[in-house]
XYZ file of C-alpha atoms in Angstrom:
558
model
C -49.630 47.923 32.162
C -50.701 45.014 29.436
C -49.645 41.737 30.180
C -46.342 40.436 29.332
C -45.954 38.295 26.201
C -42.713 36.938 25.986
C -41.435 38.186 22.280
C -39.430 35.397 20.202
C -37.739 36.177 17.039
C -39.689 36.066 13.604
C -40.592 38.279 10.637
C -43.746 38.212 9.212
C -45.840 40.206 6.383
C -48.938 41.889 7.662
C -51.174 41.873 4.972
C -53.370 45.151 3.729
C -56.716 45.223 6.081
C -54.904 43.467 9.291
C -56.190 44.250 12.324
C -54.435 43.044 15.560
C -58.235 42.632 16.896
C -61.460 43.749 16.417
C -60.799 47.564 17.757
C -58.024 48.455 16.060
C -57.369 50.169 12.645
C -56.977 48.126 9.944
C -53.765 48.014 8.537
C -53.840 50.680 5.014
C -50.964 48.947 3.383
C -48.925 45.430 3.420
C -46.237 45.460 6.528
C -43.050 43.415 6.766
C -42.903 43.140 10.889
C -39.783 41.950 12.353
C -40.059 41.470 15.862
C -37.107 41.350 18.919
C -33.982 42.480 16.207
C -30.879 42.298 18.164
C -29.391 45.810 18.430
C -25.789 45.258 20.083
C -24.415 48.832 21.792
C -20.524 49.957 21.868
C -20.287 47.670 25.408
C -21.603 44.581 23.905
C -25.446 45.158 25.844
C -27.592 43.661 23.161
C -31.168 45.191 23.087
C -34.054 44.589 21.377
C -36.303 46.323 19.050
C -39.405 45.530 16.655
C -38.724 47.152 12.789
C -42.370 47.783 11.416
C -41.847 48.829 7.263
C -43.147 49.005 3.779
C -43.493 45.912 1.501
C -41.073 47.448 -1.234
C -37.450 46.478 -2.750
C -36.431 50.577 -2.588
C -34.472 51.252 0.680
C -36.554 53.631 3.290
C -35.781 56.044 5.687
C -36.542 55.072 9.527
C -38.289 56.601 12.447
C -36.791 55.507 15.777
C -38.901 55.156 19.305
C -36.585 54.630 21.922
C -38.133 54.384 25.227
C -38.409 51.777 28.321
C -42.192 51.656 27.384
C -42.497 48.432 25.391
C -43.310 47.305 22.306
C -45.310 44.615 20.531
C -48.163 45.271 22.337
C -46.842 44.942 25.236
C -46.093 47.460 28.225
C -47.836 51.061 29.430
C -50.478 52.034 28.218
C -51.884 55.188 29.870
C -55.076 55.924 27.469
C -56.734 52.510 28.331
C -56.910 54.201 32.115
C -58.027 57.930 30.968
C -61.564 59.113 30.755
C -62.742 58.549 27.460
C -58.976 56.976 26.213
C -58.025 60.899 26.179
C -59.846 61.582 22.515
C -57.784 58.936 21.400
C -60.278 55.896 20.461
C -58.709 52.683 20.193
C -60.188 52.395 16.366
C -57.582 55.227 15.451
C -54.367 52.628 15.851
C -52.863 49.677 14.668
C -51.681 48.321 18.344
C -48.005 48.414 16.433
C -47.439 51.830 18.055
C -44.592 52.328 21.074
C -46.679 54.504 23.741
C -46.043 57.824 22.882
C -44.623 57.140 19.745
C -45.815 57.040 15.756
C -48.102 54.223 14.486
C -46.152 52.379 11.783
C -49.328 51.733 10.148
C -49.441 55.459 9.334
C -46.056 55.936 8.616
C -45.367 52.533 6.671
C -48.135 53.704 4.376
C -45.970 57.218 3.921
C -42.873 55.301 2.999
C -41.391 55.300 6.351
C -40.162 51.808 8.547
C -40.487 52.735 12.241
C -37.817 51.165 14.673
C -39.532 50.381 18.466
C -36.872 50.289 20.322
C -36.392 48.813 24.442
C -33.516 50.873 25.928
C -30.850 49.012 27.718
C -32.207 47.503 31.147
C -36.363 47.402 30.244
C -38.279 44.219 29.166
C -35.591 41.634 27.759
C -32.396 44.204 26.894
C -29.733 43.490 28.583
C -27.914 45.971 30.574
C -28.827 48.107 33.182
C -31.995 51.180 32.614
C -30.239 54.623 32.985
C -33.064 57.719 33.309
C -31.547 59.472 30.315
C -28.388 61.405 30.758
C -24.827 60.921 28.441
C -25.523 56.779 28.700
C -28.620 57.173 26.956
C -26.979 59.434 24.160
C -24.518 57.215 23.299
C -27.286 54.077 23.210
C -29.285 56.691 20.611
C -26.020 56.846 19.041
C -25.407 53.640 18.423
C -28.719 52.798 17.745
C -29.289 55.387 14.534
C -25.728 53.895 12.946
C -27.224 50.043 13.552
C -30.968 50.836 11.344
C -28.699 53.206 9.846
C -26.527 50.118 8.214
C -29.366 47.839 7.560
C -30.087 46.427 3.845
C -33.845 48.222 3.766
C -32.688 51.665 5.313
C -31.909 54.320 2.626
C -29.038 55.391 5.494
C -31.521 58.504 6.799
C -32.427 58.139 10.367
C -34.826 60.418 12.390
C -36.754 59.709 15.508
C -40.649 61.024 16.684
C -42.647 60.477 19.668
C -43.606 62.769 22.760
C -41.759 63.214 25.940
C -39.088 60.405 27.390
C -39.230 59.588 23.525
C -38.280 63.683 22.610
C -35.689 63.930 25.288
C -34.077 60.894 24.211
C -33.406 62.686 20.726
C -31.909 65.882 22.034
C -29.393 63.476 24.151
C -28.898 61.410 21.161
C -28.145 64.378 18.894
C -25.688 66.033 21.269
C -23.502 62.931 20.354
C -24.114 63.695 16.668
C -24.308 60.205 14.938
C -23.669 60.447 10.862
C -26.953 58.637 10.140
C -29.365 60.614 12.124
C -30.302 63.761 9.444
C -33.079 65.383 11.345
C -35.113 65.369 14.841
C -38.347 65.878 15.673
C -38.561 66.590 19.462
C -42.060 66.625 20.473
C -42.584 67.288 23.911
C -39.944 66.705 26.210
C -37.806 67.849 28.873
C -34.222 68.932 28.596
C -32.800 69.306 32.094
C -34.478 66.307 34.253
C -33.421 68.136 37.603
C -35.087 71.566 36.843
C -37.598 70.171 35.134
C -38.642 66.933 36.234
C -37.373 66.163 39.448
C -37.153 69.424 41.480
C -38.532 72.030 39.769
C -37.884 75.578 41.379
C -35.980 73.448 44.278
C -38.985 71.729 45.171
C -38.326 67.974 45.212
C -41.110 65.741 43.290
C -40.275 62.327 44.502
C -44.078 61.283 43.944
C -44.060 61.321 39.895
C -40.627 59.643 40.035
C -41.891 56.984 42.000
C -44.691 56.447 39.532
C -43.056 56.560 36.517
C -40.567 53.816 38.590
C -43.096 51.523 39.605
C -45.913 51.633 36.933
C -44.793 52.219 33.824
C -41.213 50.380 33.303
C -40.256 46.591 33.364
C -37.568 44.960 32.784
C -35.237 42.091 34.382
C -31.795 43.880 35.841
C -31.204 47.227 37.631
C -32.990 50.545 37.443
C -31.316 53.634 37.752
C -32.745 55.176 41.663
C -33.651 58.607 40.801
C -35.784 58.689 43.300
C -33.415 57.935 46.118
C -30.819 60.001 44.095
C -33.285 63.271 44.698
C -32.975 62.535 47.804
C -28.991 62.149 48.263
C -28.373 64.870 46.340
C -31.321 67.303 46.658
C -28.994 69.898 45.135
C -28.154 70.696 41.738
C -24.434 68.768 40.884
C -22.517 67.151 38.508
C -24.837 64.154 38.648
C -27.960 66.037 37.823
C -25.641 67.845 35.132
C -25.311 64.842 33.302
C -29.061 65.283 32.878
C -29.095 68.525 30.769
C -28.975 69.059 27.540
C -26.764 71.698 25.838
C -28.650 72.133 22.627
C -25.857 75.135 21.674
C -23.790 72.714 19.638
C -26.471 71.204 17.360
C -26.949 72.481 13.635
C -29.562 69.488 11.830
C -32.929 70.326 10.988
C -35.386 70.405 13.795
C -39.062 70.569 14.101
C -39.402 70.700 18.196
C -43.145 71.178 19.571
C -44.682 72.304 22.729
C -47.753 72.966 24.699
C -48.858 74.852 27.529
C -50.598 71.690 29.404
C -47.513 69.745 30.661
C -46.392 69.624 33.928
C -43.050 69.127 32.876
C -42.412 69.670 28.991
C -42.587 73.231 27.392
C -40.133 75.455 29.307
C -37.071 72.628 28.374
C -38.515 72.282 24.256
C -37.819 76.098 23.746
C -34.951 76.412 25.563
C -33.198 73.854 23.676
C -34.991 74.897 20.545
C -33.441 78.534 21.235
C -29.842 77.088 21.936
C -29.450 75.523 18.817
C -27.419 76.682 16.589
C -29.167 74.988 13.252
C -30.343 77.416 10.524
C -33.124 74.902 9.331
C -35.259 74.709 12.867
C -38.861 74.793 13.521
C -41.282 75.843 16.772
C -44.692 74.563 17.255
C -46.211 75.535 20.416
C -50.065 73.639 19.806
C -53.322 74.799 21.708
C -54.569 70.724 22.963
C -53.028 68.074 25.309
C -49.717 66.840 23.837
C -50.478 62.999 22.663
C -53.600 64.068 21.296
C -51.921 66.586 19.154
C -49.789 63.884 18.355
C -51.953 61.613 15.857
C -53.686 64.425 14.620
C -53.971 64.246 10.947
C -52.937 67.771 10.256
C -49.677 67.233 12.509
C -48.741 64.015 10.731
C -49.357 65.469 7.875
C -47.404 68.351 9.060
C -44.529 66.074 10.098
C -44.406 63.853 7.473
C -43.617 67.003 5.225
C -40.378 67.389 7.406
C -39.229 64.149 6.990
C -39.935 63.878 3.250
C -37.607 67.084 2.960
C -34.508 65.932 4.992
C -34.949 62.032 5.021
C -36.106 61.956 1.462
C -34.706 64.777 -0.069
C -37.644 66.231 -1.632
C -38.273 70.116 -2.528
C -41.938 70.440 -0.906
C -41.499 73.656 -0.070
C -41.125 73.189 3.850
C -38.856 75.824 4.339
C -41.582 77.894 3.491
C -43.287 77.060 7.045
C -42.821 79.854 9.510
C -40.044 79.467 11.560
C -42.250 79.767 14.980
C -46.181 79.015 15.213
C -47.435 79.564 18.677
C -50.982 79.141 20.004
C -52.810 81.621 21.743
C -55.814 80.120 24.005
C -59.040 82.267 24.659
C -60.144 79.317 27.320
C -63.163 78.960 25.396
C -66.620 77.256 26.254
C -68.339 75.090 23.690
C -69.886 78.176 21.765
C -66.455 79.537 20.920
C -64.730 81.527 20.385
C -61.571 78.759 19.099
C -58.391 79.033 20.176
C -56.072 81.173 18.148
C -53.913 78.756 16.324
C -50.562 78.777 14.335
C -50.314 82.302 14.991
C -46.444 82.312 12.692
C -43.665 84.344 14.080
C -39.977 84.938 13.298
C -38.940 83.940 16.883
C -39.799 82.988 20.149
C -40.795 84.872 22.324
C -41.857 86.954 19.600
C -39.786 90.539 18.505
C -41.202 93.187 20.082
C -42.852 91.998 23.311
C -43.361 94.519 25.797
C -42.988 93.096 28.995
C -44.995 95.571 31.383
C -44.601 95.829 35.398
C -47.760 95.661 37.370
C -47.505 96.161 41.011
C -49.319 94.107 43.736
C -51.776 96.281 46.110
C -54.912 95.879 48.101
C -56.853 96.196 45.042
C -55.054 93.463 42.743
C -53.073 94.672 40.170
C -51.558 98.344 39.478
C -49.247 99.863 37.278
C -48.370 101.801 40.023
C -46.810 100.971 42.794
C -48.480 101.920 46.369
C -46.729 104.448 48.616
C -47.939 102.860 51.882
C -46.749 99.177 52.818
C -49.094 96.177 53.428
C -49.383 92.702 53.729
C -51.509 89.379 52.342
C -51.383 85.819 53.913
C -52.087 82.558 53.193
C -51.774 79.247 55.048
C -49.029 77.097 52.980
C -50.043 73.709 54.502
C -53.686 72.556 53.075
C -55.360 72.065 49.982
C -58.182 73.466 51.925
C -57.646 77.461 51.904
C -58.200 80.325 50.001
C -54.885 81.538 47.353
C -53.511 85.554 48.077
C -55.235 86.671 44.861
C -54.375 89.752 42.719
C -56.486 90.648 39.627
C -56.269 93.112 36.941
C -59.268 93.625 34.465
C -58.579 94.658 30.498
C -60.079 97.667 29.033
C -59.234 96.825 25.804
C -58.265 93.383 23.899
C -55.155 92.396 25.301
C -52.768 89.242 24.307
C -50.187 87.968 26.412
C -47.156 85.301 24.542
C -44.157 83.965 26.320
C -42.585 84.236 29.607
C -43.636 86.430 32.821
C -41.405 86.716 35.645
C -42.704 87.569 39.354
C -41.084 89.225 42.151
C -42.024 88.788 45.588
C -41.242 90.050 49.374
C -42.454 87.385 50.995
C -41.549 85.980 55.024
C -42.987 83.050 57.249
C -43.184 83.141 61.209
C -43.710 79.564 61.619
C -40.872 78.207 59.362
C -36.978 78.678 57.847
C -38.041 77.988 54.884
C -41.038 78.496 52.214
C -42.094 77.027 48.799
C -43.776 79.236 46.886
C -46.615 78.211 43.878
C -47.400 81.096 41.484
C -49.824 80.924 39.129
C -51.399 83.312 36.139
C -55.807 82.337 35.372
C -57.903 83.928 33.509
C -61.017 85.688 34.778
C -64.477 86.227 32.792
C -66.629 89.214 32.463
C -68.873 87.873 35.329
C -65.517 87.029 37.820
C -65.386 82.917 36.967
C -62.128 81.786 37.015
C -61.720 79.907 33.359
C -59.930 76.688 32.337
C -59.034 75.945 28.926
C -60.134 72.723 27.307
C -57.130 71.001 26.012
C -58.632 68.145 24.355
C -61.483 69.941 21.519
C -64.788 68.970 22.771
C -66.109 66.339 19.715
C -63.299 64.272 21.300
C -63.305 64.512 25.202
C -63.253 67.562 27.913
C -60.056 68.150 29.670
C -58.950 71.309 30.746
C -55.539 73.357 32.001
C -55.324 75.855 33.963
C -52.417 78.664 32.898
C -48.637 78.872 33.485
C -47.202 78.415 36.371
C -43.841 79.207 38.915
C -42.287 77.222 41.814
C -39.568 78.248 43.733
C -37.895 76.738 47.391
C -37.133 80.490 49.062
C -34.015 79.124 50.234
C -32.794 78.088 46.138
C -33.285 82.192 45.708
C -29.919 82.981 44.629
C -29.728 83.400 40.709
C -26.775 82.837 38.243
C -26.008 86.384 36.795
C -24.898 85.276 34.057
C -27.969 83.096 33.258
C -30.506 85.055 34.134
C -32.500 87.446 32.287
C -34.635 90.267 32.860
C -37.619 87.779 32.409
C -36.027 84.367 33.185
C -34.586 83.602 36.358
C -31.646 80.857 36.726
C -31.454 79.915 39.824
C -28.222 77.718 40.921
C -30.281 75.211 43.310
C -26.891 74.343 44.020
C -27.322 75.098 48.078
C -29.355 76.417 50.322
C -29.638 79.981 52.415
C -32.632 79.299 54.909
C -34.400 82.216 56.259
C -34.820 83.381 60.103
C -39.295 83.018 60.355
C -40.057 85.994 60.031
C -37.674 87.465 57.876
C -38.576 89.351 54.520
C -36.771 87.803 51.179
C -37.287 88.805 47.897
C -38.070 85.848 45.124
C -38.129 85.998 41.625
C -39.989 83.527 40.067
C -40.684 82.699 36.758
C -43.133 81.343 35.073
C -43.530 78.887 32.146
C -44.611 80.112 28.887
C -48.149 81.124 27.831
C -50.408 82.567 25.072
C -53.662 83.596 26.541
C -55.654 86.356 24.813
C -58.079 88.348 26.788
C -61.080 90.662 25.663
C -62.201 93.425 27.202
C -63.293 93.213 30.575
C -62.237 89.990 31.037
C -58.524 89.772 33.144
C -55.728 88.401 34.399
C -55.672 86.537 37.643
C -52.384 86.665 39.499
C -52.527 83.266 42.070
C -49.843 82.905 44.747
C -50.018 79.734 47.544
C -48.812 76.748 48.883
C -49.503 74.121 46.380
C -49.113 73.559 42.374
C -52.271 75.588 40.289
C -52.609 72.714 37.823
C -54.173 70.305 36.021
C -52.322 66.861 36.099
C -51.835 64.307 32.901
C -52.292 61.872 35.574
C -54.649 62.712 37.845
C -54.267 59.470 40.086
C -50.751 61.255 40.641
C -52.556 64.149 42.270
C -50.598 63.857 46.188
C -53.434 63.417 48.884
C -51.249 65.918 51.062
C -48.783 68.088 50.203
C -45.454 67.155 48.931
C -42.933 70.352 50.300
C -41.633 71.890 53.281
C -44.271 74.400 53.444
C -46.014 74.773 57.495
C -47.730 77.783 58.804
C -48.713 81.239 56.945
C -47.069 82.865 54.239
C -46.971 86.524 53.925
C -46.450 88.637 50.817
C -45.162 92.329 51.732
C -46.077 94.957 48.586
C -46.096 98.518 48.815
C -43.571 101.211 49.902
C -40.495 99.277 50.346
C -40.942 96.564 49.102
C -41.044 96.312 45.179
C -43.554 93.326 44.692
C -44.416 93.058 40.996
C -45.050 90.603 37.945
C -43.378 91.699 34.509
C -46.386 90.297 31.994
C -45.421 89.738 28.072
C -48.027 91.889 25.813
C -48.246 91.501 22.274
C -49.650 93.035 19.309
C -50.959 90.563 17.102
C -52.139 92.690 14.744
C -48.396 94.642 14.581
C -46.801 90.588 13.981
């Protein structure tokens, strides 16, 4: 966290070549920068936010970061505390930028003012914080019809910025506010229960207490999610509040995912696939997500977006295929690249063929074994070998989108059983691989593959809901199990685009903790955080129907 500087009101121009010190990037263009505007919500809160724009008498379009994060300088920033600033060297920025959000250097340069923005309850707003939810919709609201109204805005409103800065546009769109024309949704979770908080069931109190503690200020009350987890540890009308319903939206939308969040990707498509809005755009990108964020080729990208539907002007954007997806070969520094902006028509793509591979003794089969048997693992340590169950390629093989796991599973020593599943991919010589998310000229960081958590006793799915592939499970109560008792989970897993070659394969991972590399890896728990104690035993074979559905795809056929 930077130290707090105490913002007064004033406007100032920022002449071509600033630099807020040494480090940063000098300024490409003359800035007007009005710092601590009074935004007053529907309630009469007043909060405060820093307008960063153009030096030009034509009205401009605006690009809102809302977030409890800061501005001015002030407030979280991560990459000072990351090995090697994430790929993301200081020299690249301005210092104007909202962590997580655009740099108005850039964007002033394009045209654009960008609106920092403190929600209600952080640094000096008034008002209470809320963790997103209907409260935080209506401040979006009311914030995209204030810039909206101001003498230098053109009347076009979008927003930008990665994850509590993404969500915060779905929730703000919901409510539909005249000025807002577009979003651009970058990363971010949609449903803060099943996503966020207690993913598959499994509570998550640790990251909430982070984000609590470390990374938000401010001088009234914070919302308690943590304790609220822990009140209502099932799914209710509370958590509900949480979700977004994406089916009602129709503006343009460029949304954009990854496959190296903990928390991000499966939320982004679903609400990119519930909306209703002919004009909509995927992006699913092969590095971590705030790297991919100041790219040049995605602000380039972006800024093509917003000139269409905040300026008006026939670039030819709808032109860009509707879906581009990544597909990661978990590469070493020789190659070969990742597969990138690989363009579909939808996602997951037309014409997947999801194929069932049954667990045996020997890994993987595609059929199923007539005799019954058993693997175990102990739940309760770091320090233990997964249940493993491999499958090797003989031919090229590329798997996009969603796989879905079922498993018989019991546990002598316990009611009750959280389950981590995980898909890796497996070399020629039997190394497991992890892909580098950040390219290697700018730093080494790696993921793993997708992943699946589920609490046994949150098994019970919503009919209705669920798919063939996707599982919905209510998480609305609990059905413990008698130890020793056999249960069948499905569990599914988070989307993926991994292409093997031949001989390489797929690595099926099942055990008692998360498979995965961590954004922050200070966050990492030193002991487990679940219910998990004793052995857990998968049953496969005869009876019992243990399988994973995986999604193949012809690339060559798309």
């Amino acid at each position: 966290m930077a130290p707090y500087v105490k913002q007064i009101r004033k406007t100032e121009t920022l002449p071509k070549g600033w630099k807020k010190t040494p480090a940063h990037r000098a300024l490409p263009c003359d800035l007007i920068y009005s710092q601590n505007e009074e935004i007053v919500l529907r309630d009469g809160v007043k909060i405060y936010c820093d307008v960063i724009r153009p030096v030009t008498d034509n009205r401009v379009p605006a690009i809102l970061s809302i977030s409890p994060y800061g501005k001015g300088g002030h407030g979280f920033l991560i990459f000072d505390h990351q090995p090697f600033r994430l790929g993301l060297p200081q020299s690249g920025w301005s210092g104007l930028e909202k962590f997580e959000g655009v740099d108005p250097a850039e964007w002033g340069s394009r045209g654009y003012a960008v609106v920092n923005i403190d929600i209600r309850g952080t640094w000096e707003s008034e008002g209470n914080m809320y963790m997103e939810g209907t409260q935080a919709g209506r401040d979006g609201y009311d914030c995209c019809e204030h810039v909206g109204a101001q003498p230098w805005c053109s009347g076009s409103v979008s927003m930008a910025g990665n994850s509590w800065l993404a969500t915060t546009q779905w929730v703000t769109a919901v409510e539909f506010p005249p000025s807002l024309k577009c979003i651009a949704p970058w990363e971010g979770f949609t449903n803060f229960y099943r996503q966020v908080c207690a993913r598959g069931g499994v509570p998550k109190t640790s990251f909430l207490g982070f984000i609590a503690r470390k990374t938000i200020r401010g001088r009234n009350k914070q919302e308690d999610v943590k304790a609220a987890l822990e009140k209502w540890p099932f799914y209710n009308a509370y958590w509900h509040d949480k979700n977004v319903d994406a089916s009602s939206l129709t503006l343009p939308i460029y949304a954009v995912g990854s496959y190296s969040s903990a928390i991000h990707p499966f939320g982004t498509i679903k609400a990119f696939n519930e909306a209703q809005s002919k004009d909509k755009w995927l992006r699913i990108h092969s590095t971590q997500e705030w790297y991919d964020l100041y790219t040049p080729e995605a602000t380039d990208d972006l800024q093509k977006f917003f000139d269409r539907y905040l300026k008006g002007i026939e670039n030819g954007w709808e032109q860009t295929p509707r879906v581009r997806v990544s597909i990661l070969t978990f590469r070493d520094r020789a190659g070969p690249n990742s597969m990138d902006n690989i363009p579909f028509s939808e996602y997951p793509p037309k014409g997947t063929r999801h194929q069932k591979l049954y667990l045996a003794q020997s890994g993987l089969s595609t059929e199923k074994a007539h005799q019954a048997a058993t693997i175990s693992y102990q739940s309760d340590t770091y320090a233990v070998k997964p249940a493993e169950f491999r499958l090797r390629f003989d031919t090229d093989s590329t798997l996009v989108g969603y796989a879905k796991v079922r498993l018989h599973m019991s546990c002598a020593d316990n009611n009750d059983m959280d389950v981590y599943v995980s898909l890796r991919k497996v070399d020629r010589d039997g190394n497991t691989l992890e892909h580098i998310n950040i390219p290697w000229h700018s730093l080494p960081d790696n993921c793993f593959g997708p992943t699946g958590i589920l609490r046994a006793s949150h098994r019970a799915q919503d009919p209705k809901l669920s798919t063939n592939i996707i599982p919905y499970h209510f998480h609305d109560q609990e059905e413990k199990i008698a130890p020793g008792t056999v249960v069948p989970l499905d569990i599914g897993l988070w989307p993926m685009g991994i292409h093997f070659k031949k001989g390489e394969s797929v690595l099926l991972r099942v055990q008692g903790f998360i498979d995965q590399s961590n954004d922050f890896p200070q966050q990492i728990d030193a002991k487990l955080e679940n219910l998990n104690r004793g052995k857990h035993t998968i049953h496969f074979g005869g009876e019992y129907d243990s399988h994973i559905l995986l999604p193949f795809v012809d690339l060559a056929q798309e």
